[in-house]
Amino acid sequence: MALTQEKVLILDFGSQYTQLIARRVRELGVYCEIHRPDLSAAELKAFGAKGVILSGSPHSVEAPGSPRCDPSVFELGVPVLGICYGLQLMAKMLGGRVDKSAHREYGPADVEVIKSLGPFASFKKGEQLKVWMSHGDRVEELPPGFFPIGRTPSAPFAAAAHEDKPIFGLQFHPEVVHTAQGREMLQSFLFTTCRFSGNWTMKGFAKEEEARIRAQVGEGRVICGLSGGVDSSVAAVLIHNAIGDRLQCIFVDNGLLREGEREQVEALFKGRFQIPLITIDARERFLAALRGVVDPEAKRKAIGYEFIKVFEEAALKVQDARFLAQGTLYPDVIESVSTKGPSATIKSHHNVGGLPEKMHLKLVEPLRELFKDEVRVLGRELGLPEEMVGRQPFPGPGLAIRVISDITEARLEVVRKADVIVQQEIKAAGLYNHLWQAFAVLLPVQSVGVMGDERTYENVCALRAVTSVDGMTADWARLPYDVLGKISSRIINEVRGINRVVYDISSKPPATIEWE
């Protein structure tokens, strides 16, 4: 938990928008945390929230086993805002009545403001607000002491408030962009009702976190596995600011990296930040471990296993190392305590999760309270260059999962050269920062082509470009035809081994972002 004193507690009942609520609250300069909904009365009190938000949910409050919260949440003496399911649960628990709506509402709606209060404090009576509904149940009768502050033709209690206590409910979702003035509603709740100061910033977070790291580590040494990505890079600089050269970074060159990646990492950390760095050249070891491996899951496991061996060998040479740094992010923490239960394993992830048990190291996770976009903001605050902070995500297994067949140095070189062209043209078109990821995939498919007067029989390259907020869902990017055409032309002409380029127009779900 952060050292910050002013914080919002978000109880997660399983809504797909819960993380979005947290992001909106933090964007307003207010720290918040997401927790499971069944916190005990003692846990609720110990958290010390200055405000509570009850999230939406895919469940019905009338369904057996639907998630509940402890009734004491309404007796904490702090403002409470129920959103969608949160409003319905509040009504159910406090003596109102909820039933299936005669007119289910999914999509845009107009809410009329009945009273300027709570989340509606900045709006005038009679004002029409464009909002986003997503519910099958509705409140048919408000609990004793509650009255409506907003309505739609099919939802007479689209927003409600308590007569004496700062308890409010909204049937719609203020956190989504489709609710045009949702930001103002959250502002009113946080600043007018809860009276937050709104002074939570990345600069303040960095200072707090550096103090926490120093307190945790003491005089010990920390090992950090650098990947060249945003998360490990930001974590390394933050820890180095806190404990100086008692941080030892280790970078493993597994031969599956992008063009020039090793040189960039060494120049940034050894040169610019003067952070102790050991580079391990393990290219031959990883290629040997991947020889003949085709199955994607087997690839990931082989890479992960070899990484642990290489990293462990290097780390054991670092004297007095007692801690291991990891770039764990807040969505990973939330997922581990999700109200939605365990999800199916889609694919293994390449990280150093198995190292602490083997090496008896304690974890240092300075980013575990941040979302990905917040890590980027923190990186800029710490002085990392934009080409690092704004870098698109790159998979842990590297180019191995962008070669859809067994791995050879020749195939890696083909996809590496194609990737360079994709990155260059996406940046030249001014699209790089608008995309979550853009990359090339080498397919195990050969096709006939004609180059000059000669017949060719070479591989197909697939282009993948997606837009996303957090990588959990993604849509294929509508790249301009001229950009696609230029990328295709350059790859076919400049990368020997490819004579055909195709574009992947699959969204996630049902597809994943990476092909393997």
Short mmCIF file of C-alpha atoms in Angstrom, two decimals:
data_model
loop_
_atom_site.label_atom_id
_atom_site.label_comp_id
_atom_site.label_asym_id
_atom_site.label_seq_id
_atom_site.Cartn_x
_atom_site.Cartn_y
_atom_site.Cartn_z
CA MET A 1 0.00 0.00 0.00
CA ALA A 2 1.26 3.46 -0.82
CA LEU A 3 2.36 5.80 1.93
CA THR A 4 -0.13 8.38 0.72
CA GLN A 5 -2.83 9.19 3.29
CA GLU A 6 -5.63 10.30 0.97
CA LYS A 7 -7.02 7.32 -0.91
CA VAL A 8 -10.13 5.84 -2.46
CA LEU A 9 -11.09 2.22 -1.91
CA ILE A 10 -12.66 0.57 -4.98
CA LEU A 11 -14.48 -2.67 -4.27
CA ASP A 12 -14.41 -4.86 -7.39
CA PHE A 13 -17.56 -6.87 -8.07
CA GLY A 14 -16.21 -8.13 -11.39
CA SER A 15 -16.97 -5.33 -13.85
CA GLN A 16 -14.95 -5.10 -17.04
CA TYR A 17 -14.68 -1.38 -16.25
CA THR A 18 -13.26 -1.60 -12.70
CA GLN A 19 -9.69 -0.85 -13.77
CA LEU A 20 -11.02 2.04 -15.83
CA ILE A 21 -12.62 3.53 -12.70
CA ALA A 22 -9.23 3.41 -10.99
CA ARG A 23 -7.49 5.00 -13.95
CA ARG A 24 -10.03 7.85 -14.06
CA VAL A 25 -9.66 8.50 -10.33
CA ARG A 26 -5.86 8.57 -10.56
CA GLU A 27 -5.98 10.85 -13.60
CA LEU A 28 -7.68 13.35 -11.30
CA GLY A 29 -4.73 13.25 -8.91
CA VAL A 30 -6.34 10.97 -6.33
CA TYR A 31 -4.71 7.72 -5.25
CA CYS A 32 -6.92 4.63 -5.21
CA GLU A 33 -6.67 0.88 -4.85
CA ILE A 34 -8.87 -1.96 -6.11
CA HIS A 35 -9.72 -4.72 -3.63
CA ARG A 36 -11.96 -7.76 -3.52
CA PRO A 37 -15.54 -6.94 -2.49
CA ASP A 38 -15.73 -9.16 0.59
CA LEU A 39 -13.30 -7.25 2.81
CA SER A 40 -14.23 -7.65 6.47
CA ALA A 41 -15.37 -4.76 8.62
CA ALA A 42 -11.92 -4.69 10.25
CA GLU A 43 -10.16 -4.64 6.86
CA LEU A 44 -12.41 -1.86 5.59
CA LYS A 45 -11.66 0.25 8.64
CA ALA A 46 -7.93 -0.50 8.55
CA PHE A 47 -7.66 0.63 4.91
CA GLY A 48 -8.48 4.17 5.99
CA ALA A 49 -10.30 5.27 2.85
CA LYS A 50 -11.47 8.84 2.46
CA GLY A 51 -14.02 7.63 -0.10
CA VAL A 52 -15.38 4.29 -1.37
CA ILE A 53 -16.54 3.31 -4.86
CA LEU A 54 -18.57 0.15 -5.50
CA SER A 55 -17.95 -1.11 -9.05
CA GLY A 56 -20.30 -2.59 -11.58
CA SER A 57 -20.62 -6.33 -12.18
CA PRO A 58 -21.79 -8.86 -14.76
CA HIS A 59 -23.86 -10.49 -11.99
CA SER A 60 -27.42 -9.81 -10.90
CA VAL A 61 -27.92 -8.83 -7.27
CA GLU A 62 -30.88 -11.24 -7.26
CA ALA A 63 -28.79 -14.22 -8.38
CA PRO A 64 -27.71 -16.75 -5.71
CA GLY A 65 -24.04 -16.33 -4.85
CA SER A 66 -23.70 -12.89 -6.42
CA PRO A 67 -20.89 -10.87 -4.80
CA ARG A 68 -21.64 -8.80 -1.71
CA CYS A 69 -19.76 -6.36 0.49
CA ASP A 70 -19.80 -6.04 4.26
CA PRO A 71 -22.68 -3.75 5.36
CA SER A 72 -20.21 -1.79 7.50
CA VAL A 73 -19.00 -0.07 4.31
CA PHE A 74 -22.03 2.20 4.66
CA GLU A 75 -21.15 3.02 8.27
CA LEU A 76 -17.52 4.07 7.76
CA GLY A 77 -18.48 7.71 7.88
CA VAL A 78 -16.94 8.41 4.45
CA PRO A 79 -18.68 9.09 1.11
CA VAL A 80 -19.71 6.04 -0.93
CA LEU A 81 -20.49 5.96 -4.67
CA GLY A 82 -22.19 2.89 -6.15
CA ILE A 83 -21.88 2.44 -9.91
CA CYS A 84 -24.44 0.29 -11.77
CA TYR A 85 -24.33 -3.00 -9.82
CA GLY A 86 -22.96 -0.92 -6.95
CA LEU A 87 -26.20 1.11 -6.87
CA GLN A 88 -28.35 -2.00 -7.13
CA LEU A 89 -26.41 -3.76 -4.36
CA MET A 90 -26.67 -0.68 -2.17
CA ALA A 91 -30.44 -0.59 -2.71
CA LYS A 92 -30.79 -4.32 -2.01
CA MET A 93 -28.68 -4.28 1.16
CA LEU A 94 -30.26 -1.15 2.63
CA GLY A 95 -33.90 -2.16 2.22
CA GLY A 96 -34.86 -1.17 -1.31
CA ARG A 97 -36.11 -3.38 -4.14
CA VAL A 98 -34.31 -4.46 -7.33
CA ASP A 99 -35.89 -6.35 -10.22
CA LYS A 100 -35.39 -7.16 -13.86
CA SER A 101 -35.84 -4.05 -15.93
CA ALA A 102 -38.81 -4.02 -18.30
CA HIS A 103 -36.58 -2.19 -20.77
CA ARG A 104 -33.00 -3.37 -20.58
CA GLU A 105 -30.57 -0.56 -21.29
CA TYR A 106 -27.28 -1.22 -23.10
CA GLY A 107 -25.82 1.84 -24.75
CA PRO A 108 -26.41 5.61 -24.77
CA ALA A 109 -29.11 7.25 -22.69
CA ASP A 110 -30.13 10.74 -21.53
CA VAL A 111 -30.27 11.32 -17.79
CA GLU A 112 -32.23 14.27 -16.49
CA VAL A 113 -30.72 15.95 -13.41
CA ILE A 114 -33.32 16.18 -10.63
CA LYS A 115 -31.06 17.65 -7.96
CA SER A 116 -27.53 19.12 -8.04
CA LEU A 117 -25.89 16.93 -5.42
CA GLY A 118 -22.94 14.54 -5.02
CA PRO A 119 -21.73 13.45 -8.48
CA PHE A 120 -24.27 15.88 -9.97
CA ALA A 121 -23.07 18.86 -7.92
CA SER A 122 -21.69 20.69 -10.96
CA PHE A 123 -24.87 20.27 -13.05
CA LYS A 124 -28.11 22.26 -13.04
CA LYS A 125 -31.54 20.86 -12.29
CA GLY A 126 -33.23 19.84 -15.54
CA GLU A 127 -29.94 19.43 -17.42
CA GLN A 128 -29.77 16.45 -19.79
CA LEU A 129 -26.59 14.33 -19.53
CA LYS A 130 -25.40 11.89 -22.19
CA VAL A 131 -24.47 8.68 -20.37
CA TRP A 132 -23.67 5.01 -21.04
CA MET A 133 -25.97 2.34 -19.61
CA SER A 134 -25.19 -1.35 -19.28
CA HIS A 135 -27.73 -3.13 -17.09
CA GLY A 136 -30.54 -5.67 -17.11
CA ASP A 137 -31.72 -5.02 -13.53
CA ARG A 138 -32.91 -1.72 -12.14
CA VAL A 139 -33.85 -0.27 -8.77
CA GLU A 140 -37.65 -0.41 -8.45
CA GLU A 141 -37.83 1.04 -4.95
CA LEU A 142 -35.20 3.10 -3.17
CA PRO A 143 -34.21 2.17 0.40
CA PRO A 144 -35.52 4.28 3.28
CA GLY A 145 -33.78 7.64 3.45
CA PHE A 146 -32.85 7.73 -0.28
CA PHE A 147 -34.28 9.96 -3.00
CA PRO A 148 -33.66 10.24 -6.78
CA ILE A 149 -31.27 12.86 -8.16
CA GLY A 150 -31.37 11.65 -11.80
CA ARG A 151 -33.75 9.74 -14.07
CA THR A 152 -34.32 8.39 -17.57
CA PRO A 153 -37.68 7.43 -19.13
CA SER A 154 -37.02 3.76 -18.32
CA ALA A 155 -35.03 4.20 -15.08
CA PRO A 156 -36.74 6.54 -12.58
CA PHE A 157 -33.83 6.05 -10.15
CA ALA A 158 -30.90 6.41 -12.57
CA ALA A 159 -29.09 8.32 -9.83
CA ALA A 160 -29.86 8.46 -6.12
CA ALA A 161 -28.62 9.96 -2.86
CA HIS A 162 -29.18 9.52 0.88
CA GLU A 163 -30.93 12.30 2.78
CA ASP A 164 -28.36 12.53 5.59
CA LYS A 165 -25.31 10.46 4.67
CA PRO A 166 -22.91 11.07 1.73
CA ILE A 167 -24.02 7.89 -0.05
CA PHE A 168 -24.77 8.05 -3.78
CA GLY A 169 -25.54 5.68 -6.63
CA LEU A 170 -25.44 5.89 -10.43
CA GLN A 171 -27.15 3.35 -12.67
CA PHE A 172 -24.80 4.25 -15.55
CA HIS A 173 -21.00 4.22 -15.98
CA PRO A 174 -19.31 7.62 -15.49
CA GLU A 175 -15.88 6.09 -16.07
CA VAL A 176 -16.36 5.29 -19.78
CA VAL A 177 -15.72 7.84 -22.52
CA HIS A 178 -19.29 7.40 -23.80
CA THR A 179 -20.55 9.22 -20.69
CA ALA A 180 -19.70 12.67 -22.00
CA GLN A 181 -19.40 14.42 -18.61
CA GLY A 182 -18.32 11.43 -16.56
CA ARG A 183 -15.06 13.09 -15.58
CA GLU A 184 -16.97 16.02 -14.05
CA MET A 185 -19.18 13.59 -12.11
CA LEU A 186 -16.17 11.84 -10.60
CA GLN A 187 -14.57 15.23 -9.90
CA SER A 188 -17.66 16.34 -8.00
CA PHE A 189 -17.71 13.17 -5.92
CA LEU A 190 -13.98 13.25 -5.17
CA PHE A 191 -13.44 16.97 -4.56
CA THR A 192 -16.81 18.39 -3.50
CA THR A 193 -18.10 15.41 -1.51
CA CYS A 194 -14.94 13.56 -0.36
CA ARG A 195 -12.86 16.78 -0.27
CA PHE A 196 -9.69 15.26 -1.71
CA SER A 197 -6.81 17.64 -2.34
CA GLY A 198 -5.94 15.99 -5.68
CA ASN A 199 -2.20 16.21 -5.03
CA TRP A 200 -1.20 12.62 -5.88
CA THR A 201 1.49 12.94 -8.57
CA MET A 202 4.22 10.78 -10.06
CA LYS A 203 6.83 13.08 -8.55
CA GLY A 204 5.36 12.50 -5.12
CA PHE A 205 5.00 8.79 -5.77
CA ALA A 206 8.67 8.55 -6.78
CA LYS A 207 9.79 10.16 -3.52
CA GLU A 208 7.54 7.92 -1.44
CA GLU A 209 8.66 4.81 -3.29
CA GLU A 210 12.36 5.64 -3.01
CA ALA A 211 11.92 6.02 0.75
CA ARG A 212 10.08 2.70 0.91
CA ILE A 213 12.82 0.96 -1.10
CA ARG A 214 15.52 2.30 1.22
CA ALA A 215 13.56 1.13 4.25
CA GLN A 216 13.00 -2.33 2.76
CA VAL A 217 16.52 -2.92 1.43
CA GLY A 218 18.54 -1.37 4.24
CA GLU A 219 22.21 -2.08 3.51
CA GLY A 220 21.45 -5.04 1.22
CA ARG A 221 22.06 -5.34 -2.52
CA VAL A 222 19.41 -5.68 -5.20
CA ILE A 223 19.61 -7.61 -8.47
CA CYS A 224 17.47 -6.43 -11.38
CA GLY A 225 16.96 -8.35 -14.61
CA LEU A 226 16.82 -5.76 -17.39
CA SER A 227 14.83 -6.68 -20.47
CA GLY A 228 15.14 -3.39 -22.32
CA GLY A 229 11.41 -2.80 -21.89
CA VAL A 230 9.66 0.08 -20.14
CA ASP A 231 8.82 -1.66 -16.86
CA SER A 232 12.23 -3.07 -15.95
CA SER A 233 13.97 0.11 -17.12
CA VAL A 234 11.81 2.40 -14.98
CA ALA A 235 12.12 0.06 -12.00
CA ALA A 236 15.91 0.01 -12.34
CA VAL A 237 16.28 3.80 -12.46
CA LEU A 238 13.91 4.26 -9.51
CA ILE A 239 15.79 1.71 -7.39
CA HIS A 240 19.16 3.19 -8.38
CA ASN A 241 17.94 6.62 -7.28
CA ALA A 242 17.06 5.08 -3.92
CA ILE A 243 20.14 2.93 -3.16
CA GLY A 244 22.78 3.87 -5.73
CA ASP A 245 25.34 1.28 -6.77
CA ARG A 246 23.94 -1.34 -4.42
CA LEU A 247 21.73 -2.13 -7.41
CA GLN A 248 23.24 -4.61 -9.88
CA CYS A 249 21.46 -4.93 -13.23
CA ILE A 250 21.82 -8.03 -15.39
CA PHE A 251 20.93 -8.03 -19.08
CA VAL A 252 20.68 -11.36 -20.88
CA ASP A 253 21.23 -11.27 -24.65
CA ASN A 254 19.23 -14.34 -25.68
CA GLY A 255 19.59 -13.78 -29.42
CA LEU A 256 15.85 -13.14 -29.70
CA LEU A 257 16.09 -9.37 -29.43
CA ARG A 258 15.24 -6.63 -31.89
CA GLU A 259 17.85 -4.88 -34.00
CA GLY A 260 20.33 -2.91 -31.87
CA GLU A 261 18.55 -3.66 -28.59
CA ARG A 262 21.61 -4.79 -26.67
CA GLU A 263 23.59 -1.72 -27.70
CA GLN A 264 20.72 0.60 -26.71
CA VAL A 265 20.42 -0.92 -23.24
CA GLU A 266 24.15 -0.75 -22.59
CA ALA A 267 24.38 2.85 -23.80
CA LEU A 268 21.43 3.96 -21.65
CA PHE A 269 22.28 2.25 -18.39
CA LYS A 270 26.07 2.08 -18.46
CA GLY A 271 26.51 5.40 -20.19
CA ARG A 272 23.68 7.79 -19.36
CA PHE A 273 22.60 6.57 -15.90
CA GLN A 274 25.89 5.03 -14.75
CA ILE A 275 24.05 2.01 -13.33
CA PRO A 276 26.14 -1.15 -12.73
CA LEU A 277 25.29 -3.54 -15.56
CA ILE A 278 26.41 -7.06 -16.45
CA THR A 279 25.62 -8.24 -19.99
CA ILE A 280 25.45 -12.00 -20.55
CA ASP A 281 25.88 -13.23 -24.11
CA ALA A 282 23.71 -16.35 -24.11
CA ARG A 283 22.67 -16.41 -27.77
CA GLU A 284 24.06 -19.84 -28.52
CA ARG A 285 22.51 -21.35 -25.37
CA PHE A 286 19.01 -20.16 -26.25
CA LEU A 287 19.26 -21.23 -29.87
CA ALA A 288 20.37 -24.68 -28.72
CA ALA A 289 17.45 -24.87 -26.26
CA LEU A 290 14.99 -23.93 -29.03
CA ARG A 291 16.39 -26.22 -31.73
CA GLY A 292 13.51 -28.19 -33.25
CA VAL A 293 10.88 -26.68 -30.90
CA VAL A 294 7.72 -25.65 -32.77
CA ASP A 295 4.90 -25.65 -30.20
CA PRO A 296 4.38 -22.08 -28.86
CA GLU A 297 3.94 -23.15 -25.25
CA ALA A 298 7.03 -25.35 -25.44
CA LYS A 299 8.97 -22.37 -26.83
CA ARG A 300 7.92 -20.15 -23.95
CA LYS A 301 8.79 -22.77 -21.36
CA ALA A 302 12.16 -23.51 -22.94
CA ILE A 303 13.02 -19.80 -23.02
CA GLY A 304 11.83 -19.27 -19.46
CA TYR A 305 13.76 -22.27 -18.17
CA GLU A 306 16.96 -21.25 -19.93
CA PHE A 307 16.59 -17.65 -18.75
CA ILE A 308 16.31 -18.77 -15.14
CA LYS A 309 19.47 -20.89 -15.49
CA VAL A 310 21.46 -18.09 -17.13
CA PHE A 311 20.19 -15.43 -14.75
CA GLU A 312 20.81 -17.58 -11.69
CA GLU A 313 24.40 -18.29 -12.75
CA ALA A 314 25.08 -14.58 -13.15
CA ALA A 315 23.22 -13.53 -10.00
CA LEU A 316 25.07 -15.99 -7.78
CA LYS A 317 28.28 -14.13 -8.63
CA VAL A 318 26.88 -10.92 -7.14
CA GLN A 319 28.10 -10.81 -3.55
CA ASP A 320 25.68 -10.00 -0.72
CA ALA A 321 22.65 -9.93 -3.02
CA ARG A 322 19.53 -10.24 -0.87
CA PHE A 323 16.80 -8.79 -3.07
CA LEU A 324 15.42 -9.32 -6.58
CA ALA A 325 13.69 -6.45 -8.39
CA GLN A 326 10.67 -7.18 -10.59
CA GLY A 327 8.56 -4.87 -12.73
CA THR A 328 5.22 -6.20 -11.46
CA LEU A 329 2.40 -3.81 -12.43
CA TYR A 330 -0.92 -3.12 -10.73
CA PRO A 331 -3.07 -5.10 -13.21
CA ASP A 332 -1.02 -8.20 -12.27
CA VAL A 333 -1.72 -7.57 -8.59
CA ILE A 334 -5.44 -6.97 -9.23
CA GLU A 335 -5.74 -10.15 -11.31
CA SER A 336 -4.33 -12.23 -8.45
CA VAL A 337 -7.19 -11.15 -6.16
CA SER A 338 -9.90 -10.77 -8.78
CA THR A 339 -13.52 -11.40 -7.80
CA LYS A 340 -13.96 -13.14 -11.15
CA GLY A 341 -11.98 -16.21 -10.11
CA PRO A 342 -9.08 -17.91 -11.84
CA SER A 343 -8.94 -17.56 -15.60
CA ALA A 344 -7.80 -20.15 -18.08
CA THR A 345 -4.12 -20.15 -18.97
CA ILE A 346 -3.88 -18.71 -22.47
CA LYS A 347 -0.10 -18.82 -22.56
CA SER A 348 2.82 -18.90 -20.18
CA HIS A 349 4.64 -15.67 -19.51
CA HIS A 350 8.40 -15.32 -19.52
CA ASN A 351 9.45 -13.67 -16.30
CA VAL A 352 11.66 -14.34 -13.31
CA GLY A 353 8.86 -15.53 -11.08
CA GLY A 354 10.64 -18.78 -10.21
CA LEU A 355 13.85 -17.13 -9.05
CA PRO A 356 13.09 -16.02 -5.47
CA GLU A 357 12.38 -19.57 -4.26
CA LYS A 358 15.50 -20.96 -5.89
CA MET A 359 17.79 -18.15 -4.82
CA HIS A 360 16.26 -17.18 -1.46
CA LEU A 361 15.88 -13.56 -2.52
CA LYS A 362 13.20 -11.17 -1.31
CA LEU A 363 11.21 -9.26 -3.91
CA VAL A 364 11.39 -5.52 -4.54
CA GLU A 365 8.44 -4.45 -6.69
CA PRO A 366 8.46 -0.65 -6.95
CA LEU A 367 5.81 -0.48 -9.71
CA ARG A 368 3.21 -2.83 -8.24
CA GLU A 369 0.80 0.06 -7.55
CA LEU A 370 0.96 1.55 -11.06
CA PHE A 371 -0.82 1.03 -14.37
CA LYS A 372 1.23 0.85 -17.56
CA ASP A 373 0.50 4.43 -18.60
CA GLU A 374 1.49 5.61 -15.11
CA VAL A 375 4.81 3.77 -15.43
CA ARG A 376 5.48 5.78 -18.58
CA VAL A 377 4.69 9.03 -16.74
CA LEU A 378 7.02 7.96 -13.92
CA GLY A 379 9.75 7.15 -16.45
CA ARG A 380 9.53 10.66 -17.88
CA GLU A 381 9.67 12.07 -14.34
CA LEU A 382 12.86 10.04 -13.75
CA GLY A 383 14.48 11.37 -16.92
CA LEU A 384 14.31 8.30 -19.15
CA PRO A 385 14.38 9.19 -22.87
CA GLU A 386 11.11 9.20 -24.79
CA GLU A 387 12.27 6.42 -27.14
CA MET A 388 12.45 4.16 -24.07
CA VAL A 389 9.43 5.44 -22.12
CA GLY A 390 7.12 5.48 -25.14
CA ARG A 391 8.28 2.11 -26.41
CA GLN A 392 5.64 -0.36 -27.49
CA PRO A 393 5.41 -3.61 -25.50
CA PHE A 394 7.73 -6.42 -26.62
CA PRO A 395 7.09 -10.03 -25.58
CA GLY A 396 9.36 -11.69 -23.04
CA PRO A 397 10.14 -14.59 -25.40
CA GLY A 398 11.14 -12.01 -28.00
CA LEU A 399 11.21 -12.81 -31.70
CA ALA A 400 10.92 -16.53 -30.98
CA ILE A 401 7.13 -16.21 -30.92
CA ARG A 402 7.11 -14.15 -34.10
CA VAL A 403 8.70 -16.98 -36.06
CA ILE A 404 5.84 -19.44 -36.46
CA SER A 405 8.03 -22.52 -36.80
CA ASP A 406 11.22 -23.86 -35.25
CA ILE A 407 13.86 -21.24 -34.51
CA THR A 408 17.00 -20.74 -36.55
CA GLU A 409 19.37 -17.79 -36.71
CA ALA A 410 18.44 -17.28 -40.37
CA ARG A 411 14.70 -17.05 -39.62
CA LEU A 412 15.32 -14.71 -36.71
CA GLU A 413 17.35 -12.44 -38.96
CA VAL A 414 14.54 -12.35 -41.54
CA VAL A 415 11.86 -11.32 -39.02
CA ARG A 416 14.30 -8.91 -37.33
CA LYS A 417 14.92 -7.05 -40.61
CA ALA A 418 11.20 -6.98 -41.40
CA ASP A 419 10.50 -5.59 -37.92
CA VAL A 420 12.96 -2.72 -38.49
CA ILE A 421 11.03 -1.69 -41.59
CA VAL A 422 7.68 -1.86 -39.77
CA GLN A 423 9.00 0.35 -36.96
CA GLN A 424 10.57 2.86 -39.35
CA GLU A 425 7.47 3.29 -41.50
CA ILE A 426 5.03 3.42 -38.56
CA LYS A 427 7.15 6.17 -37.00
CA ALA A 428 7.56 8.02 -40.31
CA ALA A 429 3.77 8.07 -40.70
CA GLY A 430 3.38 9.54 -37.17
CA LEU A 431 1.41 6.50 -36.01
CA TYR A 432 3.78 4.93 -33.48
CA ASN A 433 2.33 6.59 -30.38
CA HIS A 434 -1.23 5.88 -31.50
CA LEU A 435 -0.70 2.11 -31.62
CA TRP A 436 -0.35 -0.37 -28.78
CA GLN A 437 1.87 -2.62 -30.90
CA ALA A 438 2.97 -3.01 -34.51
CA PHE A 439 5.24 -5.82 -35.70
CA ALA A 440 6.04 -8.45 -38.32
CA VAL A 441 5.46 -12.21 -38.07
CA LEU A 442 7.26 -14.80 -40.21
CA LEU A 443 4.83 -17.50 -41.29
CA PRO A 444 5.73 -21.12 -42.11
CA VAL A 445 3.98 -20.67 -45.45
CA GLN A 446 5.71 -20.34 -48.80
CA SER A 447 4.14 -18.89 -51.89
CA VAL A 448 5.07 -18.42 -55.51
CA GLY A 449 6.18 -14.99 -56.61
CA VAL A 450 7.95 -13.24 -59.47
CA MET A 451 10.91 -10.95 -58.88
CA GLY A 452 12.40 -9.57 -62.04
CA ASP A 453 12.05 -12.37 -64.57
CA GLU A 454 12.60 -15.10 -62.00
CA ARG A 455 10.11 -17.30 -60.19
CA THR A 456 10.44 -17.22 -56.40
CA TYR A 457 9.12 -19.57 -53.74
CA GLU A 458 9.60 -17.83 -50.42
CA ASN A 459 7.95 -17.07 -47.09
CA VAL A 460 4.90 -15.00 -46.21
CA CYS A 461 5.19 -12.17 -43.69
CA ALA A 462 2.14 -11.08 -41.68
CA LEU A 463 1.85 -7.52 -40.38
CA ARG A 464 0.12 -7.00 -37.04
CA ALA A 465 -0.89 -3.58 -35.68
CA VAL A 466 -3.39 -3.07 -32.86
CA THR A 467 -4.87 -0.32 -30.72
CA SER A 468 -5.49 -0.92 -27.03
CA VAL A 469 -5.61 0.76 -23.63
CA ASP A 470 -4.05 -1.97 -21.50
CA GLY A 471 -3.47 -4.98 -23.75
CA MET A 472 -6.33 -6.93 -22.16
CA THR A 473 -8.46 -6.27 -25.23
CA ALA A 474 -7.33 -4.89 -28.59
CA ASP A 475 -8.68 -3.93 -31.98
CA TRP A 476 -6.82 -4.19 -35.27
CA ALA A 477 -5.53 -0.82 -36.41
CA ARG A 478 -7.00 0.75 -39.54
CA LEU A 479 -3.64 1.65 -41.02
CA PRO A 480 -3.75 3.86 -44.14
CA TYR A 481 -3.36 1.91 -47.39
CA ASP A 482 -0.35 3.94 -48.44
CA VAL A 483 1.46 3.01 -45.19
CA LEU A 484 0.61 -0.66 -45.63
CA GLY A 485 1.72 -0.49 -49.24
CA LYS A 486 5.06 1.10 -48.37
CA ILE A 487 5.78 -1.44 -45.61
CA SER A 488 4.89 -4.32 -47.93
CA SER A 489 7.00 -2.98 -50.80
CA ARG A 490 10.04 -2.39 -48.62
CA ILE A 491 9.89 -5.80 -46.91
CA ILE A 492 9.56 -7.67 -50.20
CA ASN A 493 12.35 -5.69 -51.81
CA GLU A 494 14.75 -5.42 -48.88
CA VAL A 495 14.31 -8.64 -46.89
CA ARG A 496 15.58 -11.70 -48.68
CA GLY A 497 13.33 -14.69 -47.94
CA ILE A 498 9.94 -12.89 -48.08
CA ASN A 499 7.93 -12.45 -51.28
CA ARG A 500 4.43 -11.83 -49.91
CA VAL A 501 3.00 -9.62 -47.13
CA VAL A 502 -0.48 -9.95 -45.58
CA TYR A 503 -2.26 -7.85 -42.90
CA ASP A 504 -3.88 -9.36 -39.81
CA ILE A 505 -7.33 -7.87 -39.12
CA SER A 506 -8.21 -9.94 -36.03
CA SER A 507 -9.23 -8.35 -32.75
CA LYS A 508 -8.54 -9.56 -29.20
CA PRO A 509 -10.64 -11.46 -28.31
CA PRO A 510 -11.01 -13.86 -30.04
CA ALA A 511 -7.39 -13.67 -31.27
CA THR A 512 -4.44 -12.75 -29.07
CA ILE A 513 -2.16 -9.83 -29.94
CA GLU A 514 0.88 -12.04 -30.51
CA TRP A 515 0.49 -14.99 -32.84
CA GLU A 516 2.02 -17.40 -30.34
#
